[in-house]
């Protein structure tokens, strides 16, 4: 495998902004190159992925090597796994149908889902079956019988967005008669509470850029954030420019603090001060800091006056006037296990330095997660540095390279879900049943007709009988796998379309093999925040086995539903891609840049854009700070809402109108019989569950299982040594994992990354012991609160013991038997 070394950014030999046209002028006018011919020619093909842009080396029609794009300042070590995912044994090769479903009909023997007993069928048979089920379920159960709100990280690319394509097919083919979903599993709580507090989603917004942080921030705090690990991936094609900022900041030698139960990659990278907080107690710690600031008169009263509303309503709570509990550093220390003196020291340190509080999303992906970022904003408001260079707070430095300065670029549109064209869709939405907050999927299937609250509205769960999942892996991502297993039993039909035999595919009735992103053509922006290039995601190899593009599968289904033309709009793959590029190119004159024509762009494969100097100076909320009247926030008051009248009106017990410490359903130190908190943060060598089926797994598994980090004191007390197979369990379920004994994790916390594929023992019914390490066997299924109904993927107390029973090889990494 060649070159995963770092590449100097100055070595970029690629076209830049306005110079692009000139350089292209030197090229001979390009005739249209048949993408299939390009794909099978030997040589290197430039393409893009969540892990970055890279060259795929092709020999004799086979993909044999991978090399990062030279414009990538910090290539991900996961690229070899990306290549392997295309040919791994976990590849879905043919359309398959669960035997009992095929032989006995929809809904037959649901307990055999997950037992890997499939029958191979032809594409024709498979598509007939799917169309038949779409019609039958919709005719029998009406417009809310089918769930098409399928969620997941899919692959990059503006055309082959399988989730939009699924909904497009349901919109044009069934006139929108399906249940959709809103929100995501990443920021379920924050993306609902932040608009009430800051007037924006906040979590997906550009941050004060790294050059400003490097220059002006004195103290950089990572509060439950690990950008060195998590910036490997992006939603579009990762640029990795955030690493330039991290490295520049490191060179300054300025102070970095990591508040985290684990000594993270970032803590090690900076040799930061590590504050090993007890999980789920961050709000208490923030309150302790806030109380110190107030009582020591270190808070910025002028900032609170001018830029916020409701501090006066929050203060009596902080001081304990409303509940007889002053939120002192000592009170906080009891809860969070950070010494009171340290909490006070932090208050003084934050106040006396230009401090950037950079938070990740784990502290909101938990029960009552809404409070965490609300309290962080309140704390930052008391410090009064929001809108100053290098001060305030940031909720996206750890994601997709937030804080990397933005280029003066054009932005691509993508395939639409076709919803706008659906006649009669309005009545569905009005019925309030057409969409659910995404992480309520198991609750929905199990509780048709049940009322639930969501951000001020009361809605009713529909009665879903058929699920169609693409581009996601709920049997890895959904907290409380058991609830999903129970829910699945209520379903008559499950269709899964993927290129990997994921646990979700194994739980399906009809499995359709999709192409991977490297067996088709597409186009994508590079850099979610920097948007510094557009890359042609050229097809690397011909589709393997019988895999077909999601676009073609859905076009065929639309045809069978009488709506092919509405689905394709008469355009094929390359016509769509060209259309997206040309529509983006229309933005160029207004931005004062020139871009090559489509054919020239496709030939070269990438176009890069300049980053203007002023974008290297961007300070989030500086406009608001300069003039809060002319540049108000999008909140009802135009100010930062420490107290929200809108939330007050909703009257939720589990989300009061100002930030509060609310006991989570489970946490350490609150009388549970389970002595460990399970930290389920994102993996270092996977993207959620993607690449779990590849050779990359061999680089991190322990005894063939997902690693389980455990503190030496805890391990010793249980007779566990490094390399042991351990059983992690609670009343909800049990998983096997491989012990890694390390003092990089604090006592009473163990860490198993999310995204491990769920693997019940061979031939056993789903819901039993998972032999690999799907943490969601152990997490709670409740929503964060009535406000956001986000997922609580980090909420789980467990016990752990040395495992002495039979431990089979996880069956999930083999190809299911074919009848
Ligand atoms: P992925 O592994 O990315 O996980 O959950 P998500 O379902 O997004 O799944 C994507 C699937 O899409 C893979 O099976 C892949 O093979 C398939 N796929 C990729 N490309 C294509 C394509 O072109 N066509 C088709 N048909 N399929 C394709 C992630 C979710 O997990 C997220 S975003 C978060 S933030 C949550 N994190 C946690 C957590 O921290 N802790 C816990 N306990 N649980 C979590 N769950 C959530």
Coordinates of N, CA, C and O in Angstrom, one line a residue, residues 134 138 142-149 166-181 417-431 433-435 561 563 566:
X134 N -44.7 -2.8 -1.8 CA -45.0 -1.3 -1.7 C -46.5 -1.1 -2.0 O -47.2 -0.4 -1.3
X138 N -49.3 -0.3 1.0 CA -49.9 1.0 0.9 C -51.4 0.9 0.7 O -52.2 1.6 1.3
X142 N -52.8 2.1 4.1 CA -52.9 3.5 3.9 C -51.5 4.2 3.8 O -50.5 3.6 3.8
X143 N -51.6 5.5 3.8 CA -50.4 6.3 3.5 C -49.3 6.3 4.6 O -48.2 6.7 4.3
X144 N -49.6 5.7 5.7 CA -48.5 5.7 6.8 C -48.1 4.3 7.1 O -47.5 4.0 8.2
X145 N -48.3 3.4 6.2 CA -47.9 2.0 6.4 C -46.4 1.7 6.1 O -45.8 0.8 6.6
X146 N -45.8 2.6 5.3 CA -44.4 2.4 4.9 C -43.5 3.4 5.5 O -43.8 4.6 5.4
X147 N -42.4 3.0 6.1 CA -41.4 3.9 6.6 C -40.3 4.1 5.6 O -39.6 3.1 5.3
X148 N -40.1 5.3 5.2 CA -39.0 5.6 4.2 C -38.1 6.7 4.8 O -37.3 7.2 4.1
X149 N -38.2 6.9 6.1 CA -37.3 7.9 6.8 C -35.9 7.3 7.1 O -35.3 7.8 8.0
X166 N -34.4 7.1 -2.4 CA -35.5 6.3 -1.9 C -36.7 7.1 -1.8 O -37.8 6.8 -2.2
X167 N -36.6 8.3 -1.1 CA -37.8 9.2 -0.9 C -38.3 9.7 -2.3 O -39.5 9.9 -2.4
X168 N -37.4 9.9 -3.2 CA -37.8 10.4 -4.5 C -38.7 9.3 -5.2 O -39.8 9.6 -5.7
X169 N -38.3 8.0 -5.0 CA -39.1 6.9 -5.6 C -40.4 6.9 -4.9 O -41.5 6.7 -5.6
X170 N -40.4 7.0 -3.6 CA -41.7 6.9 -2.9 C -42.6 8.1 -3.2 O -43.8 8.0 -3.2
X171 N -42.0 9.3 -3.3 CA -42.7 10.5 -3.7 C -43.4 10.4 -5.1 O -44.6 10.6 -5.2
X172 N -42.6 10.0 -6.0 CA -43.1 10.0 -7.4 C -44.0 8.8 -7.6 O -45.0 8.8 -8.4
X173 N -43.6 7.6 -7.0 CA -44.3 6.4 -7.3 C -45.5 6.1 -6.4 O -46.4 5.5 -6.9
X174 N -45.4 6.6 -5.2 CA -46.6 6.4 -4.3 C -47.2 7.7 -3.9 O -47.9 7.8 -2.8
X175 N -46.9 8.8 -4.6 CA -47.5 10.1 -4.3 C -47.2 10.5 -2.9 O -48.1 11.1 -2.2
X176 N -46.0 10.2 -2.4 CA -45.6 10.7 -1.1 C -46.2 9.9 0.1 O -46.1 10.4 1.2
X177 N -46.8 8.8 -0.2 CA -47.5 8.1 0.9 C -46.5 7.2 1.7 O -46.5 6.0 1.5
X178 N -45.8 7.9 2.5 CA -44.8 7.1 3.4 C -44.5 8.0 4.6 O -44.7 9.2 4.6
X179 N -44.0 7.4 5.6 CA -43.5 8.1 6.8 C -42.1 8.5 6.7 O -41.2 7.6 6.4
X180 N -41.8 9.7 7.0 CA -40.4 10.2 6.9 C -39.9 10.5 8.3 O -40.5 10.2 9.3
X181 N -38.6 11.0 8.3 CA -38.0 11.3 9.6 C -37.4 12.7 9.6 O -37.1 13.1 8.5
X417 N -35.5 15.0 -3.2 CA -36.3 13.9 -2.9 C -37.6 13.9 -3.6 O -38.5 13.1 -3.3
X418 N -37.8 14.9 -4.5 CA -39.0 14.9 -5.3 C -40.3 15.3 -4.5 O -41.4 15.3 -5.1
X419 N -40.1 15.6 -3.3 CA -41.3 15.9 -2.4 C -42.1 17.1 -2.9 O -43.4 17.1 -2.8
X420 N -41.4 18.1 -3.4 CA -42.1 19.3 -3.8 C -43.2 19.1 -4.9 O -44.2 19.7 -4.9
X421 N -42.9 18.0 -5.7 CA -43.8 17.8 -6.8 C -45.1 16.9 -6.4 O -45.9 16.7 -7.2
X422 N -45.1 16.5 -5.2 CA -46.1 15.5 -4.8 C -47.4 16.2 -4.6 O -47.5 17.1 -3.7
X423 N -48.4 15.8 -5.3 CA -49.8 16.4 -5.1 C -50.3 15.8 -3.8 O -50.2 14.6 -3.6
X424 N -51.0 16.6 -3.0 CA -51.7 16.0 -1.9 C -50.8 15.7 -0.7 O -51.2 15.2 0.3
X425 N -49.4 16.0 -0.8 CA -48.5 15.7 0.3 C -48.9 16.6 1.5 O -48.7 16.1 2.6
X426 N -49.5 17.7 1.3 CA -49.8 18.6 2.4 C -50.7 17.9 3.5 O -50.5 18.0 4.7
X427 N -51.7 17.2 3.0 CA -52.6 16.6 4.0 C -51.9 15.6 4.9 O -52.2 15.5 6.0
X428 N -50.8 15.0 4.3 CA -50.1 14.0 5.1 C -49.4 14.7 6.3 O -49.4 14.3 7.4
X429 N -48.7 15.8 5.9 CA -48.0 16.6 6.9 C -49.0 17.1 8.0 O -48.7 17.1 9.2
X430 N -50.1 17.6 7.5 CA -51.1 18.2 8.5 C -51.6 17.1 9.4 O -51.8 17.4 10.6
X431 N -51.6 15.9 9.0 CA -52.1 14.8 9.8 C -51.1 14.6 11.0 O -51.4 13.9 11.9
X433 N -48.6 12.8 11.1 CA -48.1 11.4 11.2 C -47.1 11.1 10.2 O -46.5 10.0 10.2
X434 N -46.8 12.1 9.3 CA -45.9 11.7 8.2 C -44.5 11.8 8.5 O -43.7 11.4 7.7
X435 N -44.1 12.3 9.7 CA -42.7 12.4 10.0 C -42.5 12.2 11.5 O -43.3 12.7 12.3
X561 N -44.0 1.4 -10.7 CA -45.1 2.1 -10.1 C -45.7 3.2 -11.1 O -46.4 4.1 -10.7
X563 N -43.9 5.6 -12.8 CA -43.4 7.0 -12.7 C -41.9 7.1 -13.0 O -41.2 7.9 -12.5
X566 N -40.9 10.6 -14.2 CA -40.8 11.6 -13.1 C -39.6 11.4 -12.3 O -39.0 12.3 -11.7

